[in-house]
GROMACS .gro file of C-alpha atoms in nm:
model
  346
    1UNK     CA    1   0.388  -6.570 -22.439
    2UNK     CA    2   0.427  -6.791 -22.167
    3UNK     CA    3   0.631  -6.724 -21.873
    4UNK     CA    4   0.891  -7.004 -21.897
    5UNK     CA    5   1.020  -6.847 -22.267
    6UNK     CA    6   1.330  -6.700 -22.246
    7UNK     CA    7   1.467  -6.368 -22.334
    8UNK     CA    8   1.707  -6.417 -22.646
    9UNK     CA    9   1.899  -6.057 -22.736
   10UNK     CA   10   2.076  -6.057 -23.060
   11UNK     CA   11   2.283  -5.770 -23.079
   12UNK     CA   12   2.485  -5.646 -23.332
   13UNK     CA   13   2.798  -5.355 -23.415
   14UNK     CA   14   2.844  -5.235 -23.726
   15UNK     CA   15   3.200  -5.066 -23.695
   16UNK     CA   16   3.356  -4.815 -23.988
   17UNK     CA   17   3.648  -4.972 -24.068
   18UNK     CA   18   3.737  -4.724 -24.376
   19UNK     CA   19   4.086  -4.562 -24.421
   20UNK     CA   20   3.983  -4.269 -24.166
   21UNK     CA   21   3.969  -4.519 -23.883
   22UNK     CA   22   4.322  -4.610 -23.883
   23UNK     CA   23   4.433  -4.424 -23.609
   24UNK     CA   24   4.173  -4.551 -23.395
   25UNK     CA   25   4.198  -4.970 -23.495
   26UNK     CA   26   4.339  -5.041 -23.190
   27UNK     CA   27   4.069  -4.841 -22.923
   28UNK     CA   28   3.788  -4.981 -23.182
   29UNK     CA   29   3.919  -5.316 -23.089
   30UNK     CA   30   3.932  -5.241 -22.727
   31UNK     CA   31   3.589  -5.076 -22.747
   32UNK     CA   32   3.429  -5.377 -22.824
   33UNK     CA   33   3.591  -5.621 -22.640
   34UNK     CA   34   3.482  -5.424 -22.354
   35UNK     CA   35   3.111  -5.426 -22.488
   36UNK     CA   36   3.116  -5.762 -22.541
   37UNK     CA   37   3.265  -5.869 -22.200
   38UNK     CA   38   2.998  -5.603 -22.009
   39UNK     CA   39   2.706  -5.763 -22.230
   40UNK     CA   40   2.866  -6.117 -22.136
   41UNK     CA   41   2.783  -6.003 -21.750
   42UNK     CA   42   2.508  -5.850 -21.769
   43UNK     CA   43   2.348  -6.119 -21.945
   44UNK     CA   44   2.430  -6.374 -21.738
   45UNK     CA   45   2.323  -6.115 -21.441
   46UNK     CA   46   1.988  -6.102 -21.588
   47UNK     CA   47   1.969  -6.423 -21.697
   48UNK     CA   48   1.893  -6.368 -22.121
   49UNK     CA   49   2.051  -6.508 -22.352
   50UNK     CA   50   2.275  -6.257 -22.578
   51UNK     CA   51   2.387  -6.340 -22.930
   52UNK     CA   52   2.662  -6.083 -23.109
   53UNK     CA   53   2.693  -6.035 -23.467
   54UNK     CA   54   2.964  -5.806 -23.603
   55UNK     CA   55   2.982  -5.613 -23.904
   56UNK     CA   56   3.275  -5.427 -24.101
   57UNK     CA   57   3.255  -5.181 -24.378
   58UNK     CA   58   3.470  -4.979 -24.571
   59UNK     CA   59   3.389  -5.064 -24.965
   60UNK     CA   60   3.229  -5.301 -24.904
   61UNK     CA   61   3.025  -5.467 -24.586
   62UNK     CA   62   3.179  -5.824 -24.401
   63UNK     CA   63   3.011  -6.039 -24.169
   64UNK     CA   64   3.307  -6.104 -23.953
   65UNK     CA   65   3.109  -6.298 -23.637
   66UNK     CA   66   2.716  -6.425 -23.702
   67UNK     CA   67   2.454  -6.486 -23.383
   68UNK     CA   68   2.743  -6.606 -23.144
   69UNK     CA   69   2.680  -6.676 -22.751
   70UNK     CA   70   2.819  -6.369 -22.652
   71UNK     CA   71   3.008  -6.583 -22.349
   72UNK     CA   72   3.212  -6.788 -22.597
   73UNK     CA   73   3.306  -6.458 -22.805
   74UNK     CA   74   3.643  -6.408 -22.932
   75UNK     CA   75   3.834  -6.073 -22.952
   76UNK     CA   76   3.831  -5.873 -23.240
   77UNK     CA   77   4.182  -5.800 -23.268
   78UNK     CA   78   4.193  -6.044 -23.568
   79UNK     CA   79   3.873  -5.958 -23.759
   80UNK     CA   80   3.888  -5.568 -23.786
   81UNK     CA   81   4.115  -5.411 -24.039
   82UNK     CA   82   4.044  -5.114 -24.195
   83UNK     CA   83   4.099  -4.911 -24.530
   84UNK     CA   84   3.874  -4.828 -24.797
   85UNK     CA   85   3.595  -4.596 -24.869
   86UNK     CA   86   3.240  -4.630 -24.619
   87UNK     CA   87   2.912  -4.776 -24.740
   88UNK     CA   88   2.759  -4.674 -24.465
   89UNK     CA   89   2.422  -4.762 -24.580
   90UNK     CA   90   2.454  -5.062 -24.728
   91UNK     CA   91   2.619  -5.139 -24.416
   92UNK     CA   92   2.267  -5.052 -24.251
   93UNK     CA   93   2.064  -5.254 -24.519
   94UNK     CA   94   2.259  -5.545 -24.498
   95UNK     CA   95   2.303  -5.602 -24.131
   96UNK     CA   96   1.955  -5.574 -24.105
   97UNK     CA   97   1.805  -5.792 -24.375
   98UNK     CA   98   2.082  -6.068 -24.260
   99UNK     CA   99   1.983  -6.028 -23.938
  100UNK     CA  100   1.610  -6.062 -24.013
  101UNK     CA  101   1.698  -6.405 -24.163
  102UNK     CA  102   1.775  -6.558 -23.771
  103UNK     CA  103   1.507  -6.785 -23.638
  104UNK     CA  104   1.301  -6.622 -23.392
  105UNK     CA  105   1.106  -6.979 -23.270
  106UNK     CA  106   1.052  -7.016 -22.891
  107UNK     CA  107   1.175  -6.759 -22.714
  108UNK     CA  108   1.137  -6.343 -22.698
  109UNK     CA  109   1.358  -6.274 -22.919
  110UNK     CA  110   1.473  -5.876 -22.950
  111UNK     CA  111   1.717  -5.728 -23.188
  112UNK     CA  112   1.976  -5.434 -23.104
  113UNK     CA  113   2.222  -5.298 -23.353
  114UNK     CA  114   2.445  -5.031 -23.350
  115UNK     CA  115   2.607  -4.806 -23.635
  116UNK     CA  116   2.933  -4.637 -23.567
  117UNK     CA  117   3.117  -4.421 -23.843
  118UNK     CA  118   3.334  -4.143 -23.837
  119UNK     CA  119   3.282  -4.028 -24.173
  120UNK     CA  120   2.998  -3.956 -24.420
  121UNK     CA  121   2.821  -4.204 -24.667
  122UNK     CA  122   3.039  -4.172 -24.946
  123UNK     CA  123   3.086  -4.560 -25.135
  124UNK     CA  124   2.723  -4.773 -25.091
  125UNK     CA  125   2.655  -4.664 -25.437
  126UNK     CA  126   2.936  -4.868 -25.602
  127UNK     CA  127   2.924  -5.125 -25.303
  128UNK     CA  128   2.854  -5.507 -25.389
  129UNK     CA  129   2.597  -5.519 -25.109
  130UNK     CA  130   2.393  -5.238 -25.213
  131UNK     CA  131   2.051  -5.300 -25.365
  132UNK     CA  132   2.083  -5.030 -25.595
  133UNK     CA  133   2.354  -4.762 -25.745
  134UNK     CA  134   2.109  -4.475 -25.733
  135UNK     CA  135   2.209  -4.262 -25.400
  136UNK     CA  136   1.865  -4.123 -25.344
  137UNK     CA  137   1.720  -4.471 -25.390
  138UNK     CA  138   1.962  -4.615 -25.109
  139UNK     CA  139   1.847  -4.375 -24.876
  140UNK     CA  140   1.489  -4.406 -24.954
  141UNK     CA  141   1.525  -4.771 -24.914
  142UNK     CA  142   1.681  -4.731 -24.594
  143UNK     CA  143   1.389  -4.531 -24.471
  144UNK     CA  144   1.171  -4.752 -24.593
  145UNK     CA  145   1.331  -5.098 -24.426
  146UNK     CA  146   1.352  -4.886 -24.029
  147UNK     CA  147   1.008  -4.750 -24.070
  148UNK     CA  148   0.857  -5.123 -24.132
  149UNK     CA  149   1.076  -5.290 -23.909
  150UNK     CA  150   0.879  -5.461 -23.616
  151UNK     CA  151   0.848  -5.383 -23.207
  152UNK     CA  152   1.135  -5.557 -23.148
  153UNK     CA  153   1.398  -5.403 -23.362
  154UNK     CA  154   1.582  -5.137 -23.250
  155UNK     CA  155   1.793  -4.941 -23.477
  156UNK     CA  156   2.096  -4.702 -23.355
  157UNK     CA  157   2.357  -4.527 -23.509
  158UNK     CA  158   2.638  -4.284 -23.351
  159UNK     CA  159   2.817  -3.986 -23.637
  160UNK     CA  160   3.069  -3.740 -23.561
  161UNK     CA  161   2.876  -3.420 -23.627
  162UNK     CA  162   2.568  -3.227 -23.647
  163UNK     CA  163   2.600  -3.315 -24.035
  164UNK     CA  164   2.604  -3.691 -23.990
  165UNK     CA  165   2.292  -3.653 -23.778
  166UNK     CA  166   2.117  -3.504 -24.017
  167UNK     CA  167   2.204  -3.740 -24.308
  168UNK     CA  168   2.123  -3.988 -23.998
  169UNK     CA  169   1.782  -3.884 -23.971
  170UNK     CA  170   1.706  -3.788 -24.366
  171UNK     CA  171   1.778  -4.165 -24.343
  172UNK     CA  172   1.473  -4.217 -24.118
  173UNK     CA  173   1.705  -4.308 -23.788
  174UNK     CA  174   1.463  -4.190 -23.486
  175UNK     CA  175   1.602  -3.850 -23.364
  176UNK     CA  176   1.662  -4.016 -23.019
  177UNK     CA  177   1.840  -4.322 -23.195
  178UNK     CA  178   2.114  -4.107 -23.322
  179UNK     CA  179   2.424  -4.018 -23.121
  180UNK     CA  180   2.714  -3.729 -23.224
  181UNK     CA  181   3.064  -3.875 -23.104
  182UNK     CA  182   3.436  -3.735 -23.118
  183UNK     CA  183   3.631  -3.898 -23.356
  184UNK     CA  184   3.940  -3.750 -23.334
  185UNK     CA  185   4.064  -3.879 -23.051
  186UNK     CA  186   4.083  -4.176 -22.893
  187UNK     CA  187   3.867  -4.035 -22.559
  188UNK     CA  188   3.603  -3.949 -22.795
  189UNK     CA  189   3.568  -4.327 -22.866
  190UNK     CA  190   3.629  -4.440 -22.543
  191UNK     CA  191   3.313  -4.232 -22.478
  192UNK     CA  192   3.124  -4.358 -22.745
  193UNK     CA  193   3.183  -4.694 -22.592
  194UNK     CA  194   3.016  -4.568 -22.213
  195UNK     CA  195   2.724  -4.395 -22.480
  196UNK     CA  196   2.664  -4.767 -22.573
  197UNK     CA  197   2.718  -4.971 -22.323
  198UNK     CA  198   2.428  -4.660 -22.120
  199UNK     CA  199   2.219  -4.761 -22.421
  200UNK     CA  200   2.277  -5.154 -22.384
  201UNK     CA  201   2.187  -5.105 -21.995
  202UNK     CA  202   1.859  -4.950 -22.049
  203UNK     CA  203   1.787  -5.226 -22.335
  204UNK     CA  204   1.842  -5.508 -22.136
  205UNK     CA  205   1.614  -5.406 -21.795
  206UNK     CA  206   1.366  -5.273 -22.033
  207UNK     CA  207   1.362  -5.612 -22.134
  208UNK     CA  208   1.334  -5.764 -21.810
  209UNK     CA  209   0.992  -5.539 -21.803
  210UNK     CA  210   0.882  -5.676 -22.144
  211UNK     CA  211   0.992  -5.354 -22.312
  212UNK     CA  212   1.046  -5.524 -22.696
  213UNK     CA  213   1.262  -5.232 -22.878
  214UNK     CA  214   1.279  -4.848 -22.833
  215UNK     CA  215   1.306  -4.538 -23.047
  216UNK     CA  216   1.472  -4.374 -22.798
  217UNK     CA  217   1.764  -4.542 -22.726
  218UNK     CA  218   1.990  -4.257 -22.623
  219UNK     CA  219   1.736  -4.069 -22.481
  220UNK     CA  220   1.716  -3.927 -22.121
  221UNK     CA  221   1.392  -3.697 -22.193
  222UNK     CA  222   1.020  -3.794 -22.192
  223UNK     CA  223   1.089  -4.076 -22.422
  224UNK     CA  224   1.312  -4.275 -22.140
  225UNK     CA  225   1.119  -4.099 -21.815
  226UNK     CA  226   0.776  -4.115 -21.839
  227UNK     CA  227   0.472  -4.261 -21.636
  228UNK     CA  228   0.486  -4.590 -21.772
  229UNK     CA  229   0.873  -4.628 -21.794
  230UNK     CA  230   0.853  -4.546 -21.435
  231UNK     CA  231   0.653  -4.808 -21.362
  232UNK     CA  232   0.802  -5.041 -21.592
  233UNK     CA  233   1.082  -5.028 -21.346
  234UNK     CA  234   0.923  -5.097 -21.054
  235UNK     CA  235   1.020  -4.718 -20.908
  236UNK     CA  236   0.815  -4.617 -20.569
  237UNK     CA  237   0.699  -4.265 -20.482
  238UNK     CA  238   0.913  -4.151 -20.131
  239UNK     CA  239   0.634  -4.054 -19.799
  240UNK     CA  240   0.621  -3.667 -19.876
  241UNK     CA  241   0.740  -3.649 -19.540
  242UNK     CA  242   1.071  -3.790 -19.589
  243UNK     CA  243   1.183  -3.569 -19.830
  244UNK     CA  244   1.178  -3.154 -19.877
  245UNK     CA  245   1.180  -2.952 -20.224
  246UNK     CA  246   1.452  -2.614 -20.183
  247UNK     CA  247   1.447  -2.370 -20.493
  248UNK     CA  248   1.819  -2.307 -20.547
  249UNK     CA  249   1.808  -1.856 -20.524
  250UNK     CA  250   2.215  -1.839 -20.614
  251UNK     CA  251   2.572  -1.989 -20.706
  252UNK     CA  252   2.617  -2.173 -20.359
  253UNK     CA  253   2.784  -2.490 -20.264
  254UNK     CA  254   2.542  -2.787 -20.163
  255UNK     CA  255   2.656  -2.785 -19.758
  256UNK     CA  256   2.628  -2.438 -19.776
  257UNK     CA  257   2.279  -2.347 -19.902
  258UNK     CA  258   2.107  -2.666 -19.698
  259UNK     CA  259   2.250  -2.490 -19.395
  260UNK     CA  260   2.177  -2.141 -19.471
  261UNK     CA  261   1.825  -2.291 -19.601
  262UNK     CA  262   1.764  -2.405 -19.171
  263UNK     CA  263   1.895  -2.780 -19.228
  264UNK     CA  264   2.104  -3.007 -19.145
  265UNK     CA  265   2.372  -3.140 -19.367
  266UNK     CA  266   2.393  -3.490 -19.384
  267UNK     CA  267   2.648  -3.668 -19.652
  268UNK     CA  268   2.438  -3.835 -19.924
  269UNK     CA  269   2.092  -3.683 -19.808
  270UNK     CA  270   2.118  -3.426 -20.083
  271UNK     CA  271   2.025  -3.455 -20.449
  272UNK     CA  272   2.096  -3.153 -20.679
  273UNK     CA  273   1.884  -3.129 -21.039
  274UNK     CA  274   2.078  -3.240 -21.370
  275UNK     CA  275   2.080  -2.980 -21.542
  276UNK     CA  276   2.454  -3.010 -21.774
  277UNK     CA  277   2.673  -3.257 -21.927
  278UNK     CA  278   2.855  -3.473 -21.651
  279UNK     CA  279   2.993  -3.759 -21.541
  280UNK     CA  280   2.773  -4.035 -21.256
  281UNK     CA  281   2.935  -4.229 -21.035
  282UNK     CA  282   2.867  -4.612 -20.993
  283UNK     CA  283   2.728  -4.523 -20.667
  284UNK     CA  284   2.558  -4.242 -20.686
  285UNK     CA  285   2.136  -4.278 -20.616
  286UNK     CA  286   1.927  -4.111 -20.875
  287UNK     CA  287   1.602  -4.022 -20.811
  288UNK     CA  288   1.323  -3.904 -21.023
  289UNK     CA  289   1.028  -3.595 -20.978
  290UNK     CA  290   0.726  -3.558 -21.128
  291UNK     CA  291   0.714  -3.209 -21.196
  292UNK     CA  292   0.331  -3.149 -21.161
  293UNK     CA  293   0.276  -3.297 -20.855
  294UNK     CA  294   0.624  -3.289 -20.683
  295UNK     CA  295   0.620  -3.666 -20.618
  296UNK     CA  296   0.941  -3.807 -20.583
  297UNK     CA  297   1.082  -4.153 -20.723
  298UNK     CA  298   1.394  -4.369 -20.628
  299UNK     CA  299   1.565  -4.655 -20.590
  300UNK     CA  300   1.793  -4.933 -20.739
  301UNK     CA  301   1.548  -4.946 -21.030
  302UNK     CA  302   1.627  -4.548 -21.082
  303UNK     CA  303   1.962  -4.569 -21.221
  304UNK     CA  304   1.824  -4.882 -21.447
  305UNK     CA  305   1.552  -4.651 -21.583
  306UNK     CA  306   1.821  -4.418 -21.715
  307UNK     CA  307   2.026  -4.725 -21.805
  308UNK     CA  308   2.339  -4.611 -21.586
  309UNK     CA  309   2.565  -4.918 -21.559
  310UNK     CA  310   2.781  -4.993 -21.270
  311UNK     CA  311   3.058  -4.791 -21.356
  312UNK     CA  312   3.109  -4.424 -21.414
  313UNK     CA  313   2.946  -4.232 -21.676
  314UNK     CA  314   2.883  -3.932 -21.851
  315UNK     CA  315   2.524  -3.823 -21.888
  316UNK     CA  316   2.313  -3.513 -22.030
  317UNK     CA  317   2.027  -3.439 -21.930
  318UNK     CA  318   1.735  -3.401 -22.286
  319UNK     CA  319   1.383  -3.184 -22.265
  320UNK     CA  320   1.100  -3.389 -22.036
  321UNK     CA  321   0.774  -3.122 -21.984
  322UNK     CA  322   0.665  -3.380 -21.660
  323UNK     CA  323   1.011  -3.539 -21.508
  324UNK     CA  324   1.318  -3.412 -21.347
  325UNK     CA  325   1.625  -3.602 -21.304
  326UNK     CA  326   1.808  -3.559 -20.930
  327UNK     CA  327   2.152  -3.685 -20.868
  328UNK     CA  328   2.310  -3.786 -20.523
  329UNK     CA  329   2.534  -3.532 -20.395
  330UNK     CA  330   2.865  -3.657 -20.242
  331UNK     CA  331   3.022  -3.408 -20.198
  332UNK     CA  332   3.020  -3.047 -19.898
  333UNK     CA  333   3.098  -2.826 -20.220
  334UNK     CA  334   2.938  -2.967 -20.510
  335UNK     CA  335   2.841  -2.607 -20.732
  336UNK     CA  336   2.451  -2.560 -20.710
  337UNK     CA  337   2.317  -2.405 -21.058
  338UNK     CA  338   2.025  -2.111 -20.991
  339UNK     CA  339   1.673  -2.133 -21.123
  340UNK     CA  340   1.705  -2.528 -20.993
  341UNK     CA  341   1.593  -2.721 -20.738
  342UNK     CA  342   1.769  -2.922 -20.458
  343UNK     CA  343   1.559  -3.264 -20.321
  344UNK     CA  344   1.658  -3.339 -19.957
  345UNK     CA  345   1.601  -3.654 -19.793
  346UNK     CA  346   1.535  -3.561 -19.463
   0.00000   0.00000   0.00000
């Protein structure tokens, strides 16, 4: 490709809009305006070109916006409404062979979609947009259009339970593709909105790095953190003598410990191990260690590789044998977990 092509995204929602929704029409509405306005930004940030398409199904699936410049998007208070069963997978087969259908001439062209429901598959097989009524069939044929789908597709879906996952990945959605999201309560979705937008993040510098599509799109774990992700990013290892390694021995808060350790405490110089559920700060540094060789990583770039947007956001740490995620501490009396490590910058 030559350098001068652009980057064209084409992103896509697909948004439940069946009778269990109701209570949430308005914060789905919100949700994605926000989504949309954040991917307007960012793309004009990054200079690429974004293109939304939205989906709605219930009992049956509706194009409601097609491959529009995400900077001239409208809201969608007027074009979701909701009642009806959920054809959740021909939901998935549709958007995708539609989507398949848009030019991809002169340009890099990568598509993003994501799935949200709050329900189970229960109405594809008497759906209009189904290719067949035979329930096994759909999901066999919806295994069979993500497993051939190019480099630069990328297919994601977010359920409400462990059950929905597992449908979600009989289905052949990558493990790390699929997210579980409360949706009971309108906080659930608002999270489910941060999940994406993380997701969108790491998409769109991946693609600055030439990074096509990923099966690990809500991944923090060896799929997201790895040698070459790192230096996809453009990440650079710290002098080992600017920085020191403390094993954590007890409960202790962070001022605490780096003074009873022989150091000084300096506001910011600290970084305690992820190692639970929480929420990261727009300002907050992350850096990254290789676990074999205790090299440490940071920098802008960091938070990019992890795809933390500018905002606050909750993040979990997943399984990596070779990388550990460290978080700038803020805080005199942040809790320091045992059994983990604490990076100091000296």
């Amino acid at each position: 490709m030559s350098g001068d092509q652009n980057y064209i995204n084409h992103v896509a929602l697909v948004l439940d809009a069946s009778s269990s929704m109701s209570h949430l029409r308005r914060k789905v509405v919100e949700v994605a305006d926000q989504q949309i306005a954040y991917l307007a930004r960012r793309s004009r940030e990054l200079d690429q070109e974004t293109r939304v398409t939205v989906y709605v199904f219930a009992d049956k699936v509706e194009c409601v916006v097609y491959d529009k410049d995400v900077l001239r998007m409208p809201s969608l208070k007027q074009l979701y409404r909701v009642g009806g069963m959920t054809a959740l997978l021909a939901a998935a087969l549709k958007s995708q062979r539609e989507l398949a259908q848009t030019a991809q001439l002169y340009g890099d062209h990568s598509f993003l979609t994501f799935v949200l429901t709050d329900g189970q598959e229960n109405a594809s097989h008497r759906c209009p947009d189904a290719p067949t009524r035979d329930p096994r069939e759909l999901v066999e044929a919806v295994a069979e259009m993500i497993g051939t789908q190019e480099d630069n597709w990328t297919l994601a879906v977010l359920v409400p339970d462990q059950m929905g996952k597992r449908e979600a990945m009989q289905c052949g959605f990558p493990k790390d593709n699929i997210a579980i999201w409360d949706a009971t309560s309108t906080q659930g979705l608002e999270e489910a909105g941060q999940v994406i937008q993380q997701a969108t993040e790491k998409f769109m510098v991946g693609r600055a790095q030439g990074i096509r599509g990923s099966r690990a799109v809500f991944s923090m774990g060896a799929e997201a953190v790895n040698k070459d992700t790192i230096k996809a990013a453009g990440l650079t290892p710290v002098n080992p003598s600017e920085y020191q390694l403390i094993p954590v021995a007890r409960n202790a808060a962070i001022r605490d410990w780096v003074i009873e350790c022989g150091h000084t405490y300096r506001t910011g110089g600290a970084f305690y191990q992820l190692s639970k559920s929480e929420k990261i700060q727009a300002q907050k540094q992350i850096a990254v260690l290789e676990k074999k060789t205790d090299r440490v990583y940071t920098g802008p770039e960091a938070r990019g590789l992890l795809g933390l947007p500018a905002e606050e956001v909750r993040v979990k740490p997943d399984h990596n044998d070779d990388f550990t995620i460290f978080v700038q501490s803020t805080s005199v009396n942040r809790k320091l977990v045992p059994n983990t490590r604490l990076l100091l910058m000296l």
